[in-house]
Amino acid sequence: MSSAVAAALAAEVFGRAVATRPIDSGGDHHSWWIGDHHVLRWAPDRTTSRRLDREIVLRRWLRRHLRSPVPDAVTDGTWHGRRWVLDERLAGQGLEEGPIHDRTCADLVELLADLRRCPIEEMAAIGLPRLSTPDLHELAEEGLAAHRALGIARHLTPPCDVGVVAREELGQVVLVHADLKGEHLLIDDTGHLTGVLDWSDAGTGDASLDVEGLVVAIGASNAAQVAARASVPADVIERGIFLARCRTALRLDALVNRGEPSGPERLLRHQHDLAWN
Protein backbone atom coordinates (compact mmCIF):
# COMPACT_ATOMS: atom_id res chain seq x y z
CA MET A 1 0.00 0.00 0.00
CA SER A 2 1.43 3.37 -1.03
CA SER A 3 0.96 6.61 0.89
CA ALA A 4 -1.39 7.76 -1.87
CA VAL A 5 -3.56 4.67 -1.39
CA ALA A 6 -3.47 5.16 2.39
CA ALA A 7 -4.63 8.75 1.93
CA ALA A 8 -7.43 7.67 -0.42
CA LEU A 9 -8.56 4.99 2.03
CA ALA A 10 -8.61 7.50 4.89
CA ALA A 11 -10.56 9.98 2.76
CA GLU A 12 -13.13 7.28 2.01
CA VAL A 13 -13.52 6.49 5.72
CA PHE A 14 -13.85 10.13 6.84
CA GLY A 15 -15.64 11.47 3.78
CA ARG A 16 -12.99 14.15 3.24
CA ALA A 17 -9.26 14.51 2.54
CA VAL A 18 -7.11 13.90 5.63
CA ALA A 19 -3.41 14.66 6.07
CA THR A 20 -1.47 11.38 5.83
CA ARG A 21 2.15 10.86 6.95
CA PRO A 22 4.16 7.62 6.98
CA ILE A 23 5.37 6.39 10.36
CA ASP A 24 9.04 5.47 10.28
CA SER A 25 8.67 2.66 12.79
CA GLY A 26 6.17 -0.13 12.41
CA GLY A 27 7.97 -3.45 12.19
CA ASP A 28 5.79 -6.09 10.52
CA HIS A 29 3.23 -3.73 9.04
CA HIS A 30 3.14 -0.44 7.17
CA SER A 31 1.76 2.46 9.20
CA TRP A 32 0.66 6.03 8.66
CA TRP A 33 -0.47 8.94 10.83
CA ILE A 34 -3.95 9.93 9.65
CA GLY A 35 -4.55 13.53 10.72
CA ASP A 36 -3.74 14.13 14.38
CA HIS A 37 -5.95 11.50 15.97
CA HIS A 38 -5.70 8.24 14.02
CA VAL A 39 -3.24 5.59 12.84
CA LEU A 40 -3.64 3.39 9.76
CA ARG A 41 -1.86 0.02 9.77
CA TRP A 42 -1.66 -2.38 6.86
CA ALA A 43 -0.21 -5.91 6.81
CA PRO A 44 1.84 -6.40 3.62
CA ASP A 45 1.81 -10.23 3.50
CA ARG A 46 -0.40 -13.16 4.44
CA THR A 47 1.38 -14.00 7.68
CA THR A 48 1.24 -10.49 9.13
CA SER A 49 -2.27 -10.11 7.76
CA ARG A 50 -3.38 -13.07 9.87
CA ARG A 51 -1.54 -11.65 12.88
CA LEU A 52 -3.20 -8.25 12.43
CA ASP A 53 -6.62 -9.87 12.10
CA ARG A 54 -5.98 -11.80 15.32
CA GLU A 55 -4.75 -8.64 17.06
CA ILE A 56 -7.93 -6.76 16.17
CA VAL A 57 -10.03 -9.49 17.82
CA LEU A 58 -7.73 -9.68 20.83
CA ARG A 59 -7.83 -5.92 21.48
CA ARG A 60 -11.62 -5.93 21.52
CA TRP A 61 -11.43 -8.70 24.11
CA LEU A 62 -8.74 -6.89 26.12
CA ARG A 63 -10.82 -3.74 26.46
CA ARG A 64 -13.14 -5.76 28.71
CA HIS A 65 -10.36 -7.27 30.83
CA LEU A 66 -7.56 -4.70 31.18
CA ARG A 67 -7.59 -1.43 33.05
CA SER A 68 -4.69 -0.22 30.86
CA PRO A 69 -5.80 1.51 27.63
CA VAL A 70 -5.37 -0.34 24.33
CA PRO A 71 -6.03 1.17 20.88
CA ASP A 72 -9.61 1.11 19.67
CA ALA A 73 -10.27 0.30 16.02
CA VAL A 74 -12.49 2.82 14.22
CA THR A 75 -12.86 0.44 11.30
CA ASP A 76 -10.95 -2.29 9.52
CA GLY A 77 -11.01 -4.08 6.22
CA THR A 78 -9.08 -5.78 3.43
CA TRP A 79 -7.11 -4.28 0.56
CA HIS A 80 -5.74 -6.59 -2.15
CA GLY A 81 -6.26 -9.55 0.15
CA ARG A 82 -4.36 -7.99 3.06
CA ARG A 83 -5.84 -6.70 6.33
CA TRP A 84 -5.78 -3.07 7.45
CA VAL A 85 -7.09 -1.28 10.53
CA LEU A 86 -7.71 2.37 11.34
CA ASP A 87 -7.10 3.00 15.04
CA GLU A 88 -7.70 5.91 17.32
CA ARG A 89 -4.35 7.43 18.25
CA LEU A 90 -3.73 7.21 21.99
CA ALA A 91 -2.22 10.21 23.74
CA GLY A 92 1.24 10.13 25.28
CA GLN A 93 4.86 9.48 24.38
CA GLY A 94 6.92 6.32 24.38
CA LEU A 95 8.18 5.24 27.78
CA GLU A 96 11.78 5.38 26.54
CA GLU A 97 11.42 9.14 25.97
CA GLY A 98 10.59 10.10 29.56
CA PRO A 99 11.64 9.46 33.17
CA ILE A 100 10.20 6.56 35.17
CA HIS A 101 7.64 7.88 37.68
CA ASP A 102 6.11 6.09 40.65
CA ARG A 103 2.80 6.43 38.79
CA THR A 104 4.29 4.59 35.80
CA CYS A 105 5.45 1.70 37.94
CA ALA A 106 2.05 1.48 39.66
CA ASP A 107 0.31 1.31 36.28
CA LEU A 108 2.73 -1.37 35.05
CA VAL A 109 2.00 -3.41 38.19
CA GLU A 110 -1.69 -3.14 37.31
CA LEU A 111 -1.00 -4.23 33.72
CA LEU A 112 0.96 -7.33 34.71
CA ALA A 113 -1.58 -8.26 37.38
CA ASP A 114 -4.46 -7.94 34.89
CA LEU A 115 -2.65 -10.09 32.32
CA ARG A 116 -2.13 -12.79 34.95
CA ARG A 117 -5.85 -12.73 35.80
CA CYS A 118 -7.12 -13.00 32.22
CA PRO A 119 -9.13 -16.21 31.68
CA ILE A 120 -6.61 -18.27 29.75
CA GLU A 121 -9.24 -20.73 28.51
CA GLU A 122 -10.66 -18.01 26.26
CA MET A 123 -7.37 -17.50 24.42
CA ALA A 124 -7.79 -20.58 22.23
CA ALA A 125 -10.98 -19.15 20.73
CA ILE A 126 -9.08 -15.99 19.78
CA GLY A 127 -6.39 -18.09 18.14
CA LEU A 128 -3.44 -16.91 20.21
CA PRO A 129 -0.31 -19.06 19.88
CA ARG A 130 1.47 -20.81 22.73
CA LEU A 131 4.80 -19.01 23.20
CA SER A 132 7.78 -21.12 24.19
CA THR A 133 10.63 -20.14 26.49
CA PRO A 134 14.13 -20.80 25.12
CA ASP A 135 16.46 -23.35 26.64
CA LEU A 136 18.22 -21.32 29.33
CA HIS A 137 21.49 -23.27 29.23
CA GLU A 138 21.81 -22.90 25.47
CA LEU A 139 20.92 -19.22 25.75
CA ALA A 140 23.61 -18.74 28.41
CA GLU A 141 26.24 -20.19 26.09
CA GLU A 142 25.10 -17.96 23.23
CA GLY A 143 25.04 -14.91 25.49
CA LEU A 144 28.54 -15.62 26.78
CA ALA A 145 29.82 -15.97 23.21
CA ALA A 146 28.21 -12.63 22.35
CA HIS A 147 29.84 -11.01 25.39
CA ARG A 148 33.24 -12.37 24.39
CA ALA A 149 32.80 -11.04 20.85
CA LEU A 150 31.81 -7.65 22.25
CA GLY A 151 34.63 -7.58 24.79
CA ILE A 152 32.19 -7.48 27.72
CA ALA A 153 33.32 -9.15 30.95
CA ARG A 154 29.99 -10.17 32.41
CA HIS A 155 29.10 -13.70 33.49
CA LEU A 156 25.80 -15.27 32.48
CA THR A 157 24.42 -18.13 34.56
CA PRO A 158 20.95 -19.59 34.09
CA PRO A 159 18.79 -18.53 37.05
CA CYS A 160 17.65 -22.06 37.85
CA ASP A 161 18.41 -25.67 36.99
CA VAL A 162 15.92 -26.53 34.28
CA GLY A 163 17.62 -29.68 33.13
CA VAL A 164 14.77 -31.90 34.36
CA VAL A 165 11.94 -29.47 33.66
CA ALA A 166 10.23 -29.11 30.30
CA ARG A 167 10.38 -25.55 29.05
CA GLU A 168 6.60 -25.46 28.66
CA GLU A 169 6.29 -26.24 32.39
CA LEU A 170 8.59 -23.51 33.67
CA GLY A 171 5.78 -21.44 35.12
CA GLN A 172 2.07 -20.74 35.13
CA VAL A 173 0.70 -20.18 31.64
CA VAL A 174 -0.72 -16.66 31.36
CA LEU A 175 -1.56 -14.11 28.71
CA VAL A 176 1.62 -12.29 27.66
CA HIS A 177 2.08 -9.24 25.45
CA ALA A 178 5.58 -10.53 24.56
CA ASP A 179 6.95 -7.18 23.36
CA LEU A 180 6.62 -4.73 26.26
CA LYS A 181 9.43 -2.45 25.15
CA GLY A 182 9.39 1.31 25.69
CA GLU A 183 7.95 2.31 22.33
CA HIS A 184 4.87 0.16 22.97
CA LEU A 185 4.15 1.74 26.36
CA LEU A 186 2.78 5.30 26.24
CA ILE A 187 2.88 7.68 29.21
CA ASP A 188 1.72 11.26 29.77
CA ASP A 189 3.61 14.08 31.51
CA THR A 190 2.67 12.73 34.94
CA GLY A 191 3.96 9.23 34.14
CA HIS A 192 0.46 7.75 33.85
CA LEU A 193 0.25 4.84 31.40
CA THR A 194 -1.95 6.05 28.54
CA GLY A 195 -1.62 3.14 26.13
CA VAL A 196 -0.25 -0.34 25.49
CA LEU A 197 0.40 -0.74 21.78
CA ASP A 198 1.14 -3.52 19.27
CA TRP A 199 -0.37 -6.78 20.50
CA SER A 200 0.67 -8.64 17.35
CA ASP A 201 3.17 -10.85 19.23
CA ALA A 202 0.80 -11.68 22.10
CA GLY A 203 0.21 -15.27 23.12
CA THR A 204 0.03 -17.56 26.11
CA GLY A 205 3.14 -18.58 27.97
CA ASP A 206 5.50 -17.82 30.82
CA ALA A 207 5.29 -14.33 32.34
CA SER A 208 9.09 -14.10 32.12
CA LEU A 209 8.57 -12.99 28.50
CA ASP A 210 6.86 -9.82 29.73
CA VAL A 211 9.37 -9.32 32.53
CA GLU A 212 12.04 -9.42 29.82
CA GLY A 213 10.27 -6.64 27.95
CA LEU A 214 9.98 -4.47 31.04
CA VAL A 215 13.69 -4.95 31.78
CA VAL A 216 14.70 -3.31 28.49
CA ALA A 217 12.08 -0.60 29.04
CA ILE A 218 12.69 0.42 32.67
CA GLY A 219 15.77 -1.50 33.84
CA ALA A 220 16.24 -4.77 35.71
CA SER A 221 15.77 -3.38 39.22
CA ASN A 222 12.59 -1.48 38.39
CA ALA A 223 11.19 -4.41 36.40
CA ALA A 224 11.84 -6.81 39.28
CA GLN A 225 10.03 -4.52 41.72
CA VAL A 226 7.06 -4.05 39.38
CA ALA A 227 6.74 -7.79 38.72
CA ALA A 228 7.01 -8.66 42.43
CA ARG A 229 4.24 -6.19 43.26
CA ALA A 230 2.11 -7.88 40.58
CA SER A 231 2.64 -11.22 42.37
CA VAL A 232 4.87 -12.67 39.66
CA PRO A 233 6.89 -15.51 41.29
CA ALA A 234 10.54 -14.79 42.08
CA ASP A 235 11.88 -17.52 39.77
CA VAL A 236 9.84 -16.11 36.87
CA ILE A 237 11.24 -12.63 37.53
CA GLU A 238 14.78 -14.00 37.66
CA ARG A 239 14.20 -15.85 34.39
CA GLY A 240 12.89 -12.69 32.69
CA ILE A 241 15.97 -10.70 33.72
CA PHE A 242 18.20 -13.49 32.44
CA LEU A 243 16.38 -13.55 29.10
CA ALA A 244 16.84 -9.79 28.76
CA ARG A 245 20.55 -9.94 29.58
CA CYS A 246 21.22 -12.69 27.06
CA ARG A 247 19.05 -11.45 24.22
CA THR A 248 20.18 -7.82 24.43
CA ALA A 249 23.76 -9.12 24.15
CA LEU A 250 22.82 -11.26 21.16
CA ARG A 251 21.13 -8.36 19.35
CA LEU A 252 24.07 -6.05 19.98
CA ASP A 253 26.58 -8.67 18.81
CA ALA A 254 24.50 -9.31 15.68
CA LEU A 255 24.68 -5.63 14.75
CA VAL A 256 28.24 -4.80 15.77
CA ASN A 257 30.06 -7.95 14.65
CA ARG A 258 27.89 -9.32 11.84
CA GLY A 259 26.20 -6.24 10.46
CA GLU A 260 22.71 -7.66 10.94
CA PRO A 261 20.02 -4.93 11.14
CA SER A 262 18.89 -5.70 14.69
CA GLY A 263 18.34 -2.04 15.65
CA PRO A 264 20.19 1.27 16.18
CA GLU A 265 23.46 0.63 18.03
CA ARG A 266 22.84 3.38 20.58
CA LEU A 267 19.45 1.86 21.50
CA LEU A 268 20.83 -1.68 21.68
CA ARG A 269 23.67 -0.61 23.98
CA HIS A 270 21.19 1.28 26.18
CA GLN A 271 18.91 -1.75 26.41
CA HIS A 272 21.84 -3.99 27.29
CA ASP A 273 22.88 -1.56 30.03
CA LEU A 274 19.30 -1.50 31.38
CA ALA A 275 19.36 -5.29 31.61
CA TRP A 276 22.19 -4.98 34.14
CA ASN A 277 20.85 -1.90 35.93
mmCIF file of C-alpha atoms in Angstrom:
data_model
loop_
_atom_site.group_PDB
_atom_site.id
_atom_site.type_symbol
_atom_site.label_atom_id
_atom_site.label_comp_id
_atom_site.label_asym_id
_atom_site.label_seq_id
_atom_site.Cartn_x
_atom_site.Cartn_y
_atom_site.Cartn_z
ATOM 1 C CA MET A 1 0.000 0.000 0.000
ATOM 2 C CA SER A 2 1.433 3.374 -1.031
ATOM 3 C CA SER A 3 0.960 6.609 0.894
ATOM 4 C CA ALA A 4 -1.390 7.760 -1.872
ATOM 5 C CA VAL A 5 -3.560 4.671 -1.393
ATOM 6 C CA ALA A 6 -3.475 5.157 2.385
ATOM 7 C CA ALA A 7 -4.630 8.752 1.935
ATOM 8 C CA ALA A 8 -7.425 7.673 -0.418
ATOM 9 C CA LEU A 9 -8.558 4.994 2.028
ATOM 10 C CA ALA A 10 -8.612 7.502 4.889
ATOM 11 C CA ALA A 11 -10.559 9.983 2.760
ATOM 12 C CA GLU A 12 -13.126 7.282 2.010
ATOM 13 C CA VAL A 13 -13.518 6.494 5.719
ATOM 14 C CA PHE A 14 -13.851 10.126 6.845
ATOM 15 C CA GLY A 15 -15.636 11.473 3.780
ATOM 16 C CA ARG A 16 -12.988 14.146 3.241
ATOM 17 C CA ALA A 17 -9.262 14.511 2.543
ATOM 18 C CA VAL A 18 -7.113 13.901 5.631
ATOM 19 C CA ALA A 19 -3.406 14.656 6.067
ATOM 20 C CA THR A 20 -1.468 11.384 5.832
ATOM 21 C CA ARG A 21 2.150 10.864 6.952
ATOM 22 C CA PRO A 22 4.157 7.620 6.976
ATOM 23 C CA ILE A 23 5.365 6.391 10.362
ATOM 24 C CA ASP A 24 9.042 5.467 10.283
ATOM 25 C CA SER A 25 8.668 2.656 12.787
ATOM 26 C CA GLY A 26 6.168 -0.131 12.415
ATOM 27 C CA GLY A 27 7.965 -3.451 12.191
ATOM 28 C CA ASP A 28 5.789 -6.087 10.516
ATOM 29 C CA HIS A 29 3.225 -3.730 9.044
ATOM 30 C CA HIS A 30 3.139 -0.445 7.165
ATOM 31 C CA SER A 31 1.762 2.461 9.203
ATOM 32 C CA TRP A 32 0.656 6.032 8.658
ATOM 33 C CA TRP A 33 -0.474 8.936 10.826
ATOM 34 C CA ILE A 34 -3.946 9.928 9.654
ATOM 35 C CA GLY A 35 -4.549 13.527 10.716
ATOM 36 C CA ASP A 36 -3.743 14.129 14.382
ATOM 37 C CA HIS A 37 -5.946 11.502 15.965
ATOM 38 C CA HIS A 38 -5.705 8.239 14.015
ATOM 39 C CA VAL A 39 -3.244 5.592 12.838
ATOM 40 C CA LEU A 40 -3.637 3.392 9.762
ATOM 41 C CA ARG A 41 -1.856 0.021 9.771
ATOM 42 C CA TRP A 42 -1.656 -2.383 6.859
ATOM 43 C CA ALA A 43 -0.211 -5.913 6.809
ATOM 44 C CA PRO A 44 1.836 -6.402 3.619
ATOM 45 C CA ASP A 45 1.807 -10.228 3.502
ATOM 46 C CA ARG A 46 -0.399 -13.160 4.442
ATOM 47 C CA THR A 47 1.383 -13.998 7.677
ATOM 48 C CA THR A 48 1.243 -10.493 9.128
ATOM 49 C CA SER A 49 -2.268 -10.110 7.757
ATOM 50 C CA ARG A 50 -3.378 -13.071 9.872
ATOM 51 C CA ARG A 51 -1.540 -11.651 12.881
ATOM 52 C CA LEU A 52 -3.204 -8.253 12.433
ATOM 53 C CA ASP A 53 -6.616 -9.866 12.101
ATOM 54 C CA ARG A 54 -5.976 -11.804 15.322
ATOM 55 C CA GLU A 55 -4.751 -8.641 17.061
ATOM 56 C CA ILE A 56 -7.934 -6.756 16.165
ATOM 57 C CA VAL A 57 -10.026 -9.495 17.817
ATOM 58 C CA LEU A 58 -7.726 -9.675 20.834
ATOM 59 C CA ARG A 59 -7.830 -5.920 21.483
ATOM 60 C CA ARG A 60 -11.623 -5.932 21.519
ATOM 61 C CA TRP A 61 -11.435 -8.696 24.115
ATOM 62 C CA LEU A 62 -8.735 -6.885 26.117
ATOM 63 C CA ARG A 63 -10.817 -3.740 26.459
ATOM 64 C CA ARG A 64 -13.145 -5.758 28.710
ATOM 65 C CA HIS A 65 -10.363 -7.273 30.825
ATOM 66 C CA LEU A 66 -7.563 -4.700 31.175
ATOM 67 C CA ARG A 67 -7.589 -1.428 33.048
ATOM 68 C CA SER A 68 -4.693 -0.216 30.856
ATOM 69 C CA PRO A 69 -5.797 1.509 27.630
ATOM 70 C CA VAL A 70 -5.371 -0.338 24.334
ATOM 71 C CA PRO A 71 -6.032 1.174 20.885
ATOM 72 C CA ASP A 72 -9.610 1.115 19.669
ATOM 73 C CA ALA A 73 -10.273 0.299 16.017
ATOM 74 C CA VAL A 74 -12.489 2.821 14.219
ATOM 75 C CA THR A 75 -12.865 0.445 11.296
ATOM 76 C CA ASP A 76 -10.950 -2.287 9.521
ATOM 77 C CA GLY A 77 -11.013 -4.079 6.217
ATOM 78 C CA THR A 78 -9.079 -5.783 3.433
ATOM 79 C CA TRP A 79 -7.108 -4.275 0.559
ATOM 80 C CA HIS A 80 -5.738 -6.595 -2.152
ATOM 81 C CA GLY A 81 -6.265 -9.546 0.152
ATOM 82 C CA ARG A 82 -4.359 -7.991 3.065
ATOM 83 C CA ARG A 83 -5.835 -6.701 6.328
ATOM 84 C CA TRP A 84 -5.781 -3.074 7.451
ATOM 85 C CA VAL A 85 -7.087 -1.283 10.528
ATOM 86 C CA LEU A 86 -7.706 2.367 11.341
ATOM 87 C CA ASP A 87 -7.099 2.996 15.038
ATOM 88 C CA GLU A 88 -7.705 5.912 17.322
ATOM 89 C CA ARG A 89 -4.354 7.429 18.251
ATOM 90 C CA LEU A 90 -3.729 7.213 21.987
ATOM 91 C CA ALA A 91 -2.221 10.212 23.742
ATOM 92 C CA GLY A 92 1.239 10.127 25.281
ATOM 93 C CA GLN A 93 4.857 9.476 24.384
ATOM 94 C CA GLY A 94 6.920 6.317 24.382
ATOM 95 C CA LEU A 95 8.182 5.244 27.779
ATOM 96 C CA GLU A 96 11.777 5.376 26.540
ATOM 97 C CA GLU A 97 11.423 9.138 25.970
ATOM 98 C CA GLY A 98 10.586 10.102 29.556
ATOM 99 C CA PRO A 99 11.636 9.457 33.171
ATOM 100 C CA ILE A 100 10.202 6.564 35.169
ATOM 101 C CA HIS A 101 7.639 7.876 37.675
ATOM 102 C CA ASP A 102 6.109 6.085 40.647
ATOM 103 C CA ARG A 103 2.802 6.428 38.793
ATOM 104 C CA THR A 104 4.290 4.591 35.798
ATOM 105 C CA CYS A 105 5.450 1.696 37.945
ATOM 106 C CA ALA A 106 2.049 1.477 39.664
ATOM 107 C CA ASP A 107 0.309 1.308 36.281
ATOM 108 C CA LEU A 108 2.731 -1.368 35.053
ATOM 109 C CA VAL A 109 1.995 -3.406 38.189
ATOM 110 C CA GLU A 110 -1.687 -3.138 37.311
ATOM 111 C CA LEU A 111 -1.003 -4.232 33.715
ATOM 112 C CA LEU A 112 0.961 -7.334 34.712
ATOM 113 C CA ALA A 113 -1.583 -8.255 37.377
ATOM 114 C CA ASP A 114 -4.464 -7.937 34.893
ATOM 115 C CA LEU A 115 -2.646 -10.091 32.317
ATOM 116 C CA ARG A 116 -2.131 -12.789 34.950
ATOM 117 C CA ARG A 117 -5.849 -12.727 35.799
ATOM 118 C CA CYS A 118 -7.123 -13.005 32.218
ATOM 119 C CA PRO A 119 -9.134 -16.210 31.683
ATOM 120 C CA ILE A 120 -6.613 -18.267 29.755
ATOM 121 C CA GLU A 121 -9.237 -20.732 28.508
ATOM 122 C CA GLU A 122 -10.661 -18.011 26.259
ATOM 123 C CA MET A 123 -7.369 -17.502 24.417
ATOM 124 C CA ALA A 124 -7.792 -20.577 22.228
ATOM 125 C CA ALA A 125 -10.977 -19.146 20.735
ATOM 126 C CA ILE A 126 -9.082 -15.985 19.784
ATOM 127 C CA GLY A 127 -6.395 -18.091 18.137
ATOM 128 C CA LEU A 128 -3.444 -16.910 20.212
ATOM 129 C CA PRO A 129 -0.312 -19.058 19.883
ATOM 130 C CA ARG A 130 1.468 -20.810 22.727
ATOM 131 C CA LEU A 131 4.797 -19.010 23.197
ATOM 132 C CA SER A 132 7.781 -21.117 24.191
ATOM 133 C CA THR A 133 10.634 -20.144 26.486
ATOM 134 C CA PRO A 134 14.131 -20.803 25.120
ATOM 135 C CA ASP A 135 16.464 -23.353 26.644
ATOM 136 C CA LEU A 136 18.216 -21.322 29.328
ATOM 137 C CA HIS A 137 21.488 -23.266 29.234
ATOM 138 C CA GLU A 138 21.807 -22.896 25.468
ATOM 139 C CA LEU A 139 20.919 -19.222 25.752
ATOM 140 C CA ALA A 140 23.609 -18.738 28.408
ATOM 141 C CA GLU A 141 26.241 -20.192 26.087
ATOM 142 C CA GLU A 142 25.099 -17.964 23.227
ATOM 143 C CA GLY A 143 25.039 -14.914 25.486
ATOM 144 C CA LEU A 144 28.544 -15.616 26.775
ATOM 145 C CA ALA A 145 29.818 -15.968 23.213
ATOM 146 C CA ALA A 146 28.208 -12.632 22.355
ATOM 147 C CA HIS A 147 29.841 -11.007 25.385
ATOM 148 C CA ARG A 148 33.239 -12.365 24.386
ATOM 149 C CA ALA A 149 32.797 -11.044 20.850
ATOM 150 C CA LEU A 150 31.812 -7.646 22.246
ATOM 151 C CA GLY A 151 34.628 -7.581 24.794
ATOM 152 C CA ILE A 152 32.194 -7.485 27.718
ATOM 153 C CA ALA A 153 33.323 -9.154 30.950
ATOM 154 C CA ARG A 154 29.986 -10.172 32.412
ATOM 155 C CA HIS A 155 29.105 -13.696 33.492
ATOM 156 C CA LEU A 156 25.801 -15.265 32.481
ATOM 157 C CA THR A 157 24.421 -18.128 34.556
ATOM 158 C CA PRO A 158 20.946 -19.594 34.090
ATOM 159 C CA PRO A 159 18.792 -18.530 37.052
ATOM 160 C CA CYS A 160 17.652 -22.064 37.855
ATOM 161 C CA ASP A 161 18.409 -25.669 36.994
ATOM 162 C CA VAL A 162 15.917 -26.532 34.276
ATOM 163 C CA GLY A 163 17.622 -29.682 33.128
ATOM 164 C CA VAL A 164 14.770 -31.895 34.357
ATOM 165 C CA VAL A 165 11.941 -29.469 33.664
ATOM 166 C CA ALA A 166 10.226 -29.115 30.298
ATOM 167 C CA ARG A 167 10.383 -25.553 29.046
ATOM 168 C CA GLU A 168 6.605 -25.459 28.658
ATOM 169 C CA GLU A 169 6.286 -26.242 32.387
ATOM 170 C CA LEU A 170 8.589 -23.509 33.667
ATOM 171 C CA GLY A 171 5.784 -21.440 35.124
ATOM 172 C CA GLN A 172 2.069 -20.739 35.129
ATOM 173 C CA VAL A 173 0.703 -20.179 31.635
ATOM 174 C CA VAL A 174 -0.719 -16.660 31.364
ATOM 175 C CA LEU A 175 -1.556 -14.114 28.705
ATOM 176 C CA VAL A 176 1.621 -12.292 27.660
ATOM 177 C CA HIS A 177 2.079 -9.241 25.453
ATOM 178 C CA ALA A 178 5.583 -10.534 24.564
ATOM 179 C CA ASP A 179 6.948 -7.178 23.357
ATOM 180 C CA LEU A 180 6.620 -4.733 26.259
ATOM 181 C CA LYS A 181 9.434 -2.446 25.148
ATOM 182 C CA GLY A 182 9.393 1.307 25.692
ATOM 183 C CA GLU A 183 7.947 2.305 22.327
ATOM 184 C CA HIS A 184 4.868 0.156 22.966
ATOM 185 C CA LEU A 185 4.149 1.743 26.361
ATOM 186 C CA LEU A 186 2.778 5.298 26.243
ATOM 187 C CA ILE A 187 2.882 7.684 29.211
ATOM 188 C CA ASP A 188 1.723 11.256 29.771
ATOM 189 C CA ASP A 189 3.606 14.079 31.505
ATOM 190 C CA THR A 190 2.666 12.731 34.941
ATOM 191 C CA GLY A 191 3.955 9.230 34.136
ATOM 192 C CA HIS A 192 0.462 7.752 33.851
ATOM 193 C CA LEU A 193 0.248 4.842 31.401
ATOM 194 C CA THR A 194 -1.947 6.054 28.538
ATOM 195 C CA GLY A 195 -1.621 3.142 26.134
ATOM 196 C CA VAL A 196 -0.253 -0.339 25.491
ATOM 197 C CA LEU A 197 0.405 -0.738 21.777
ATOM 198 C CA ASP A 198 1.138 -3.521 19.275
ATOM 199 C CA TRP A 199 -0.374 -6.783 20.505
ATOM 200 C CA SER A 200 0.668 -8.644 17.348
ATOM 201 C CA ASP A 201 3.169 -10.854 19.230
ATOM 202 C CA ALA A 202 0.798 -11.683 22.097
ATOM 203 C CA GLY A 203 0.214 -15.266 23.118
ATOM 204 C CA THR A 204 0.025 -17.556 26.112
ATOM 205 C CA GLY A 205 3.142 -18.583 27.973
ATOM 206 C CA ASP A 206 5.504 -17.823 30.816
ATOM 207 C CA ALA A 207 5.288 -14.332 32.339
ATOM 208 C CA SER A 208 9.094 -14.100 32.121
ATOM 209 C CA LEU A 209 8.575 -12.993 28.503
ATOM 210 C CA ASP A 210 6.865 -9.816 29.725
ATOM 211 C CA VAL A 211 9.370 -9.324 32.533
ATOM 212 C CA GLU A 212 12.044 -9.420 29.824
ATOM 213 C CA GLY A 213 10.274 -6.637 27.950
ATOM 214 C CA LEU A 214 9.981 -4.474 31.042
ATOM 215 C CA VAL A 215 13.688 -4.954 31.780
ATOM 216 C CA VAL A 216 14.700 -3.308 28.489
ATOM 217 C CA ALA A 217 12.081 -0.597 29.037
ATOM 218 C CA ILE A 218 12.694 0.420 32.669
ATOM 219 C CA GLY A 219 15.770 -1.504 33.844
ATOM 220 C CA ALA A 220 16.241 -4.774 35.707
ATOM 221 C CA SER A 221 15.765 -3.384 39.224
ATOM 222 C CA ASN A 222 12.586 -1.478 38.388
ATOM 223 C CA ALA A 223 11.192 -4.410 36.398
ATOM 224 C CA ALA A 224 11.841 -6.806 39.282
ATOM 225 C CA GLN A 225 10.027 -4.518 41.719
ATOM 226 C CA VAL A 226 7.065 -4.051 39.377
ATOM 227 C CA ALA A 227 6.741 -7.790 38.721
ATOM 228 C CA ALA A 228 7.014 -8.660 42.430
ATOM 229 C CA ARG A 229 4.236 -6.194 43.260
ATOM 230 C CA ALA A 230 2.113 -7.880 40.576
ATOM 231 C CA SER A 231 2.643 -11.223 42.373
ATOM 232 C CA VAL A 232 4.871 -12.675 39.661
ATOM 233 C CA PRO A 233 6.892 -15.508 41.290
ATOM 234 C CA ALA A 234 10.541 -14.787 42.081
ATOM 235 C CA ASP A 235 11.876 -17.519 39.773
ATOM 236 C CA VAL A 236 9.841 -16.112 36.865
ATOM 237 C CA ILE A 237 11.244 -12.631 37.532
ATOM 238 C CA GLU A 238 14.784 -14.000 37.660
ATOM 239 C CA ARG A 239 14.195 -15.846 34.392
ATOM 240 C CA GLY A 240 12.892 -12.695 32.689
ATOM 241 C CA ILE A 241 15.965 -10.697 33.720
ATOM 242 C CA PHE A 242 18.205 -13.488 32.443
ATOM 243 C CA LEU A 243 16.378 -13.546 29.100
ATOM 244 C CA ALA A 244 16.844 -9.789 28.756
ATOM 245 C CA ARG A 245 20.550 -9.940 29.576
ATOM 246 C CA CYS A 246 21.219 -12.694 27.057
ATOM 247 C CA ARG A 247 19.049 -11.445 24.224
ATOM 248 C CA THR A 248 20.184 -7.816 24.429
ATOM 249 C CA ALA A 249 23.760 -9.116 24.153
ATOM 250 C CA LEU A 250 22.823 -11.264 21.157
ATOM 251 C CA ARG A 251 21.125 -8.364 19.350
ATOM 252 C CA LEU A 252 24.071 -6.052 19.984
ATOM 253 C CA ASP A 253 26.577 -8.671 18.808
ATOM 254 C CA ALA A 254 24.498 -9.314 15.676
ATOM 255 C CA LEU A 255 24.682 -5.632 14.746
ATOM 256 C CA VAL A 256 28.243 -4.798 15.767
ATOM 257 C CA ASN A 257 30.060 -7.953 14.653
ATOM 258 C CA ARG A 258 27.890 -9.320 11.842
ATOM 259 C CA GLY A 259 26.198 -6.241 10.463
ATOM 260 C CA GLU A 260 22.711 -7.661 10.940
ATOM 261 C CA PRO A 261 20.016 -4.931 11.141
ATOM 262 C CA SER A 262 18.889 -5.696 14.691
ATOM 263 C CA GLY A 263 18.344 -2.037 15.647
ATOM 264 C CA PRO A 264 20.189 1.268 16.184
ATOM 265 C CA GLU A 265 23.456 0.630 18.034
ATOM 266 C CA ARG A 266 22.835 3.377 20.579
ATOM 267 C CA LEU A 267 19.448 1.863 21.500
ATOM 268 C CA LEU A 268 20.830 -1.680 21.681
ATOM 269 C CA ARG A 269 23.665 -0.609 23.983
ATOM 270 C CA HIS A 270 21.195 1.279 26.175
ATOM 271 C CA GLN A 271 18.914 -1.749 26.413
ATOM 272 C CA HIS A 272 21.844 -3.993 27.294
ATOM 273 C CA ASP A 273 22.876 -1.558 30.026
ATOM 274 C CA LEU A 274 19.304 -1.497 31.379
ATOM 275 C CA ALA A 275 19.361 -5.290 31.606
ATOM 276 C CA TRP A 276 22.192 -4.977 34.138
ATOM 277 C CA ASN A 277 20.848 -1.896 35.933
#
